[in-house]
Short mmCIF file of C-alpha atoms and ligand atoms in Angstrom, two decimals:
data_model
loop_
_atom_site.label_atom_id
_atom_site.label_comp_id
_atom_site.label_asym_id
_atom_site.label_seq_id
_atom_site.Cartn_x
_atom_site.Cartn_y
_atom_site.Cartn_z
CA MET A 9 -10.51 1.50 41.11
CA THR A 10 -8.88 1.48 37.69
CA ALA A 11 -10.43 -1.15 35.49
CA ARG A 12 -8.42 -3.85 33.82
CA ARG A 13 -8.42 -3.35 30.06
CA ILE A 14 -9.68 -6.53 28.41
CA ASP A 15 -7.42 -7.21 25.45
CA GLY A 16 -9.68 -8.51 22.70
CA LYS A 17 -6.87 -8.39 20.17
CA ALA A 18 -4.72 -10.80 22.18
CA ALA A 19 -7.68 -13.10 22.93
CA ALA A 20 -8.60 -13.15 19.24
CA ALA A 21 -4.99 -13.90 18.19
CA ALA A 22 -4.86 -16.83 20.63
CA LEU A 23 -8.16 -18.19 19.31
CA ARG A 24 -7.04 -17.86 15.70
CA GLU A 25 -3.89 -19.78 16.49
CA ARG A 26 -5.94 -22.63 17.97
CA VAL A 27 -8.23 -22.57 14.92
CA ALA A 28 -5.19 -22.79 12.63
CA SER A 29 -3.94 -25.98 14.36
CA ALA A 30 -7.42 -27.49 14.24
CA VAL A 31 -7.60 -26.66 10.51
CA THR A 32 -4.39 -28.64 9.91
CA GLU A 33 -5.85 -31.61 11.80
CA PHE A 34 -9.16 -31.35 9.87
CA GLU A 35 -7.30 -31.32 6.58
CA ARG A 36 -5.32 -34.42 7.63
CA GLN A 37 -8.53 -36.31 8.43
CA VAL A 38 -10.82 -35.10 5.65
CA GLY A 39 -8.39 -34.37 2.82
CA ARG A 40 -9.44 -30.78 2.30
CA ALA A 41 -9.43 -27.52 4.29
CA PRO A 42 -12.65 -26.03 5.73
CA GLY A 43 -14.04 -23.44 3.31
CA LEU A 44 -15.74 -20.08 3.84
CA ALA A 45 -17.60 -18.27 1.08
CA THR A 46 -18.17 -14.53 1.43
CA VAL A 47 -20.73 -12.65 -0.64
CA LEU A 48 -20.55 -8.90 -1.03
CA VAL A 49 -23.17 -7.06 -3.06
CA GLY A 50 -22.40 -3.50 -4.08
CA GLU A 51 -19.53 -1.23 -3.17
CA ASP A 52 -20.21 0.07 0.33
CA PRO A 53 -16.64 0.89 1.47
CA ALA A 54 -17.13 -0.25 5.09
CA SER A 55 -18.67 -3.57 3.98
CA ALA A 56 -15.85 -4.07 1.46
CA VAL A 57 -13.25 -3.58 4.22
CA TYR A 58 -15.04 -6.08 6.50
CA VAL A 59 -15.33 -8.69 3.75
CA ARG A 60 -11.70 -8.29 2.70
CA SER A 61 -10.47 -8.71 6.27
CA LYS A 62 -12.68 -11.79 6.71
CA GLY A 63 -11.21 -13.31 3.53
CA LYS A 64 -7.67 -12.52 4.67
CA ALA A 65 -8.23 -13.99 8.15
CA THR A 66 -9.70 -17.15 6.57
CA ALA A 67 -6.61 -17.67 4.42
CA GLU A 68 -4.28 -16.96 7.36
CA VAL A 69 -5.65 -19.91 9.36
CA GLY A 70 -5.30 -22.18 6.31
CA MET A 71 -8.96 -22.31 5.31
CA ALA A 72 -10.17 -22.08 1.72
CA SER A 73 -11.70 -18.70 0.97
CA PHE A 74 -14.22 -18.17 -1.84
CA SER A 75 -15.12 -14.54 -2.37
CA HIS A 76 -18.01 -13.39 -4.52
CA ASN A 77 -18.21 -9.66 -5.20
CA LEU A 78 -21.35 -8.73 -7.09
CA PRO A 79 -22.48 -5.40 -8.54
CA ASP A 80 -25.35 -3.71 -6.70
CA ASN A 81 -27.64 -3.90 -9.73
CA ILE A 82 -27.96 -7.69 -9.65
CA SER A 83 -31.45 -9.00 -8.95
CA GLN A 84 -32.55 -10.78 -5.81
CA ALA A 85 -33.16 -13.91 -7.93
CA GLN A 86 -29.52 -13.86 -9.08
CA LEU A 87 -28.30 -13.55 -5.50
CA LEU A 88 -30.57 -16.42 -4.46
CA ASP A 89 -29.11 -18.53 -7.29
CA LEU A 90 -25.62 -17.89 -5.93
CA VAL A 91 -26.69 -18.82 -2.37
CA HIS A 92 -28.23 -22.06 -3.67
CA GLU A 93 -25.05 -22.82 -5.60
CA LEU A 94 -22.95 -22.28 -2.44
CA ASN A 95 -25.37 -24.45 -0.44
CA ARG A 96 -24.63 -27.28 -2.87
CA ASP A 97 -20.86 -26.70 -3.10
CA GLU A 98 -19.14 -29.44 -1.08
CA ARG A 99 -16.00 -27.32 -0.59
CA VAL A 100 -17.99 -24.61 1.19
CA ASP A 101 -18.69 -25.13 4.92
CA GLY A 102 -19.69 -21.57 5.75
CA ILE A 103 -21.60 -18.90 3.82
CA LEU A 104 -21.45 -15.28 4.86
CA VAL A 105 -23.62 -12.74 3.07
CA GLN A 106 -22.46 -9.27 4.12
CA LEU A 107 -25.33 -7.12 5.42
CA PRO A 108 -26.91 -4.72 4.79
CA LEU A 109 -27.88 -5.71 1.24
CA PRO A 110 -28.91 -3.10 -1.35
CA ARG A 111 -32.44 -1.75 -0.95
CA GLN A 112 -34.04 -3.87 -3.68
CA MET A 113 -33.23 -7.02 -1.68
CA ASP A 114 -34.88 -8.56 1.34
CA ASP A 115 -32.15 -9.44 3.90
CA LYS A 116 -34.47 -11.87 5.69
CA LEU A 117 -35.29 -13.80 2.55
CA ILE A 118 -31.62 -14.18 1.62
CA ILE A 119 -30.62 -15.30 5.13
CA ALA A 120 -33.50 -17.80 5.13
CA ALA A 121 -32.12 -19.31 1.90
CA ILE A 122 -28.74 -20.17 3.45
CA TYR A 123 -28.51 -23.80 4.43
CA PRO A 124 -28.60 -23.62 8.31
CA ALA A 125 -25.62 -25.99 8.62
CA LYS A 126 -23.55 -23.44 6.64
CA ASP A 127 -24.99 -20.35 8.37
CA VAL A 128 -21.75 -19.32 10.11
CA ASP A 129 -23.19 -15.90 10.99
CA GLY A 130 -25.88 -17.70 13.01
CA PHE A 131 -28.62 -15.40 11.67
CA HIS A 132 -30.93 -18.11 10.24
CA ALA A 133 -34.15 -18.53 12.25
CA LEU A 134 -33.37 -22.21 12.77
CA ASN A 135 -30.06 -21.39 14.46
CA ALA A 136 -31.66 -18.59 16.51
CA GLY A 137 -34.38 -21.02 17.63
CA ARG A 138 -31.87 -23.73 18.46
CA LEU A 139 -29.88 -21.27 20.58
CA ALA A 140 -33.05 -20.12 22.35
CA THR A 141 -34.09 -23.69 23.12
CA GLY A 142 -30.65 -24.76 24.33
CA LEU A 143 -29.77 -26.97 21.36
CA ASP A 144 -26.46 -27.03 19.50
CA ALA A 145 -26.49 -24.07 17.11
CA LEU A 146 -24.28 -21.87 15.00
CA ILE A 147 -24.21 -18.74 17.17
CA PRO A 148 -23.76 -15.13 15.98
CA CYS A 149 -20.05 -14.24 16.11
CA THR A 150 -20.16 -10.95 18.04
CA PRO A 151 -22.10 -12.18 21.10
CA LEU A 152 -20.10 -15.41 21.05
CA GLY A 153 -16.94 -13.29 21.17
CA CYS A 154 -18.34 -11.28 24.10
CA LEU A 155 -19.12 -14.47 25.99
CA HIS A 156 -15.58 -15.74 25.39
CA LEU A 157 -14.12 -12.53 26.87
CA LEU A 158 -16.51 -12.63 29.83
CA LYS A 159 -15.70 -16.22 30.70
CA ALA A 160 -11.97 -15.53 30.44
CA GLU A 161 -12.50 -12.65 32.88
CA LEU A 162 -14.96 -14.15 35.35
CA GLY A 163 -14.88 -17.92 34.92
CA SER A 164 -18.42 -18.93 35.90
CA LEU A 165 -21.17 -16.38 35.19
CA GLU A 166 -23.72 -18.23 37.33
CA GLY A 167 -25.97 -15.98 39.41
CA ASN A 168 -24.48 -12.76 38.03
CA GLU A 169 -26.85 -9.90 37.20
CA ALA A 170 -26.33 -9.16 33.50
CA VAL A 171 -27.85 -6.21 31.66
CA VAL A 172 -27.74 -6.29 27.86
CA ILE A 173 -28.51 -2.90 26.29
CA GLY A 174 -29.85 -3.49 22.77
CA ARG A 175 -32.20 -6.15 21.44
CA SER A 176 -31.06 -6.69 17.85
CA ASN A 177 -31.16 -10.18 16.36
CA ILE A 178 -27.44 -9.87 15.61
CA VAL A 179 -26.14 -8.89 19.05
CA GLY A 180 -28.58 -8.16 21.90
CA LYS A 181 -30.98 -11.11 21.71
CA PRO A 182 -28.41 -13.87 21.11
CA MET A 183 -26.18 -12.29 23.81
CA ALA A 184 -29.05 -12.54 26.29
CA MET A 185 -29.65 -16.19 25.34
CA LEU A 186 -25.96 -17.03 25.82
CA LEU A 187 -25.89 -15.35 29.25
CA LEU A 188 -29.06 -17.19 30.26
CA GLY A 189 -27.40 -20.42 29.13
CA GLU A 190 -24.60 -19.61 31.59
CA SER A 191 -27.20 -19.13 34.39
CA ALA A 192 -26.78 -15.37 34.69
CA THR A 193 -29.87 -13.35 35.64
CA VAL A 194 -30.53 -11.43 32.44
CA THR A 195 -32.26 -8.14 31.67
CA ILE A 196 -32.58 -6.92 28.08
CA ALA A 197 -32.87 -3.14 27.86
CA HIS A 198 -33.74 -1.11 24.76
CA SER A 199 -34.87 2.31 23.60
CA LYS A 200 -38.17 2.06 25.48
CA THR A 201 -36.61 0.98 28.80
CA ARG A 202 -37.51 3.37 31.62
CA ASP A 203 -34.71 4.76 33.78
CA LEU A 204 -31.95 2.90 31.95
CA ALA A 205 -29.22 4.29 34.21
CA ASN A 206 -30.78 2.61 37.25
CA VAL A 207 -31.32 -0.66 35.39
CA VAL A 208 -27.63 -0.69 34.43
CA ARG A 209 -26.57 0.20 38.00
CA ARG A 210 -27.61 -3.21 39.27
CA ALA A 211 -25.52 -5.12 36.73
CA ASP A 212 -22.45 -7.20 37.55
CA ILE A 213 -22.08 -7.58 33.78
CA VAL A 214 -22.95 -4.81 31.32
CA ILE A 215 -23.12 -5.48 27.58
CA ALA A 216 -23.66 -2.30 25.58
CA ALA A 217 -24.81 -2.90 21.98
CA VAL A 218 -26.65 0.27 21.05
CA GLY A 219 -24.76 2.31 18.46
CA ARG A 220 -24.77 5.59 20.45
CA ALA A 221 -21.41 7.15 21.21
CA GLU A 222 -20.50 7.05 24.92
CA MET A 223 -24.14 6.82 26.01
CA VAL A 224 -23.38 4.69 29.08
CA ARG A 225 -21.81 6.98 31.68
CA GLY A 226 -19.42 6.11 34.50
CA ASP A 227 -22.01 6.72 37.21
CA TRP A 228 -24.29 4.07 35.62
CA ILE A 229 -21.73 1.38 36.40
CA LYS A 230 -21.81 -0.65 39.60
CA PRO A 231 -18.38 -0.66 41.27
CA GLY A 232 -16.55 -3.84 40.29
CA ALA A 233 -18.74 -4.62 37.26
CA VAL A 234 -17.37 -6.10 34.03
CA VAL A 235 -18.24 -3.97 30.99
CA ILE A 236 -18.29 -5.27 27.43
CA ASP A 237 -18.67 -2.49 24.87
CA VAL A 238 -19.92 -3.71 21.48
CA GLY A 239 -20.63 -0.27 20.03
CA ILE A 240 -18.62 1.14 17.14
CA ASN A 241 -19.25 4.85 16.62
CA ARG A 242 -17.23 7.37 14.66
CA ILE A 243 -17.13 10.85 16.17
CA PRO A 244 -15.49 14.03 14.83
CA THR A 245 -12.36 15.34 16.56
CA ALA A 246 -11.13 18.92 16.99
CA ASP A 247 -8.56 18.55 14.18
CA GLY A 248 -11.33 17.86 11.65
CA LYS A 249 -10.66 14.12 11.58
CA SER A 250 -12.59 11.43 13.43
CA ARG A 251 -12.05 8.61 15.91
CA LEU A 252 -13.83 5.45 16.98
CA VAL A 253 -15.57 5.26 20.33
CA GLY A 254 -17.87 2.71 21.91
CA ASP A 255 -21.28 2.98 23.52
CA VAL A 256 -19.62 3.42 26.94
CA ALA A 257 -17.75 6.51 28.17
CA PHE A 258 -14.51 4.56 28.55
CA ASP A 259 -12.50 6.84 30.86
CA GLU A 260 -15.38 7.39 33.29
CA ALA A 261 -16.39 3.73 33.36
CA SER A 262 -12.75 2.67 33.85
CA GLU A 263 -12.74 4.45 37.21
CA VAL A 264 -15.57 2.27 38.51
CA ALA A 265 -15.55 -1.07 36.67
CA ALA A 266 -13.31 -4.03 37.45
CA ALA A 267 -12.67 -4.70 33.76
CA ILE A 268 -13.72 -3.15 30.47
CA THR A 269 -13.20 -3.71 26.75
CA PRO A 270 -11.71 -0.79 24.80
CA VAL A 271 -12.98 0.40 21.40
CA PRO A 272 -11.21 -0.38 19.16
CA GLY A 273 -9.33 -3.50 20.29
CA GLY A 274 -12.02 -5.17 22.41
CA VAL A 275 -15.01 -6.96 20.93
CA GLY A 276 -14.22 -6.14 17.27
CA PRO A 277 -11.27 -8.53 16.79
CA MET A 278 -13.20 -11.33 18.51
CA THR A 279 -15.97 -11.18 15.91
CA ILE A 280 -13.74 -12.32 13.03
CA ALA A 281 -12.00 -14.92 15.21
CA MET A 282 -15.42 -16.38 16.05
CA LEU A 283 -16.36 -16.47 12.37
CA LEU A 284 -13.33 -18.71 11.81
CA ARG A 285 -14.31 -20.79 14.84
CA ASN A 286 -17.87 -21.19 13.50
CA THR A 287 -16.56 -22.22 10.07
CA LEU A 288 -14.35 -24.83 11.72
CA VAL A 289 -17.28 -26.16 13.77
CA ALA A 290 -19.58 -26.22 10.70
CA ALA A 291 -16.91 -28.11 8.73
CA HIS A 292 -16.61 -30.75 11.47
CA ARG A 293 -20.38 -31.25 11.67
CA ARG A 294 -20.73 -31.49 7.91
CA ALA A 295 -17.90 -34.04 7.74
CA GLY A 296 -19.54 -36.08 10.53
CA LEU A 297 -16.52 -35.60 12.81
CA GLU A 298 -16.54 -35.21 16.59
CA GLY A 299 -15.19 -31.95 17.92
CA PRO A 300 -13.29 -29.82 17.28
CA GLU A 301 -11.91 -30.29 20.80
CA GLY A 302 -11.91 -27.26 23.08
CA PHE A 303 -14.05 -24.90 21.02
P1 NAP B 23 -29.18 -2.08 16.10
O1 NAP B 23 -29.77 -3.19 15.31
O2 NAP B 23 -29.31 -0.68 15.61
O3 NAP B 23 -29.79 -2.16 17.57
C1 NAP B 23 -29.55 -1.17 18.52
C2 NAP B 23 -30.31 -1.45 19.78
O4 NAP B 23 -30.06 -0.40 20.70
C3 NAP B 23 -31.84 -1.52 19.58
O5 NAP B 23 -32.36 -2.64 20.26
C4 NAP B 23 -32.33 -0.21 20.18
O6 NAP B 23 -33.59 -0.31 20.82
C5 NAP B 23 -31.29 0.06 21.24
N1 NAP B 23 -31.23 1.48 21.54
C6 NAP B 23 -31.16 2.51 20.67
N2 NAP B 23 -31.14 3.68 21.35
C7 NAP B 23 -31.21 3.37 22.66
C8 NAP B 23 -31.25 4.15 23.84
N3 NAP B 23 -31.22 5.48 23.81
N4 NAP B 23 -31.35 3.50 25.03
C9 NAP B 23 -31.39 2.15 25.07
N5 NAP B 23 -31.35 1.36 23.97
C10 NAP B 23 -31.27 1.98 22.79
O7 NAP B 23 -27.62 -2.28 16.34
P2 NAP B 23 -26.72 -3.63 16.43
O8 NAP B 23 -26.57 -4.23 15.07
O9 NAP B 23 -27.19 -4.50 17.54
O10 NAP B 23 -25.32 -2.96 16.81
C11 NAP B 23 -25.15 -2.21 18.00
C12 NAP B 23 -23.79 -1.55 17.99
O11 NAP B 23 -22.79 -2.56 17.97
C13 NAP B 23 -23.48 -0.67 16.78
O12 NAP B 23 -22.64 0.39 17.18
C14 NAP B 23 -22.71 -1.58 15.85
O13 NAP B 23 -21.84 -0.87 14.99
C15 NAP B 23 -21.94 -2.39 16.85
N6 NAP B 23 -21.55 -3.73 16.37
C16 NAP B 23 -20.26 -4.09 16.57
C17 NAP B 23 -19.83 -5.33 16.19
C18 NAP B 23 -18.41 -5.72 16.44
O14 NAP B 23 -17.91 -6.63 15.81
N7 NAP B 23 -17.75 -5.07 17.39
C19 NAP B 23 -20.71 -6.22 15.56
C20 NAP B 23 -22.05 -5.84 15.41
C21 NAP B 23 -22.45 -4.58 15.82
P3 NAP B 23 -34.97 -0.59 20.01
O15 NAP B 23 -34.95 -2.04 19.66
O16 NAP B 23 -36.02 -0.24 20.99
O17 NAP B 23 -34.92 0.30 18.81
#
């Protein structure tokens, strides 16, 4: 079998287009565009690239973008002041604080200060708890993007065996909650899981969110499984440069799986599209509107 390549770039472009039309409709009803504020502390180049592309994507769908770039020597109290100011700002529907923060700051404390209705990353404990208890929540963008791709591929996930490798609060745990919500039978594996290969072999759906280059081998995959690779790992190449690979050995797994996401071009583009979707949803809730339809 040669697996179908799941095109996350195309799925993300389609979603962004739908968000853009919904933004126009929101603006017509409310008299302003939904707004996303991004906060970047320090000059980590990777974080700066992420934040810039988030700001650009926000503007492209017609949303208002408010970017705050702060030096890494600001105090935690100053950052908290900014978060409180954004919480109060009526033009801001979503607040994204780029992680990780510099060492002198406590990520958890900053996330806890974001008003949950504006927590478009879905990292606040209230949103995590709401997701876990089956209530309406703002859901972390990466697992939400994975779910979108899975449902496009499989339709109903009911009764499927799903194995999520990784138990972070950002990807693994919310992914497991989403799959459970779709009535899949869910296993969460992690670094202490015994005989991981055999655990993965029973999965109809594999989600790899580990951060270890090509750890999941082709012979771990059940024939016909759907594989979603969240990992982003940079490995050196023979010419002294480097390239991006996922947590799954793509070529090997492609010979066994029914469908698989590539890295890059799979889950990555969905993450930003879902951030826009979450901002749109947050804006509707804050404005007391129904909808948006179809999201
Ligand atoms: P993380 O917080 O470092 O969590 C990694 C998880 O993998 C942990 O639960 C860890 O287990 C588990 N793990 C580590 N080594 C393992 C092993 N040998 N066998 C089984 N499990 C193992 O990472 P994360 O934030 O969830 O991110 C995971 C990957 O996804 C990274 O490559 C990251 O760059 C990528 N990512 C991509 C996107 C995107 O938009 N595409 C977004 C977010 C993250 P323990 O809990 O036992 O330590």
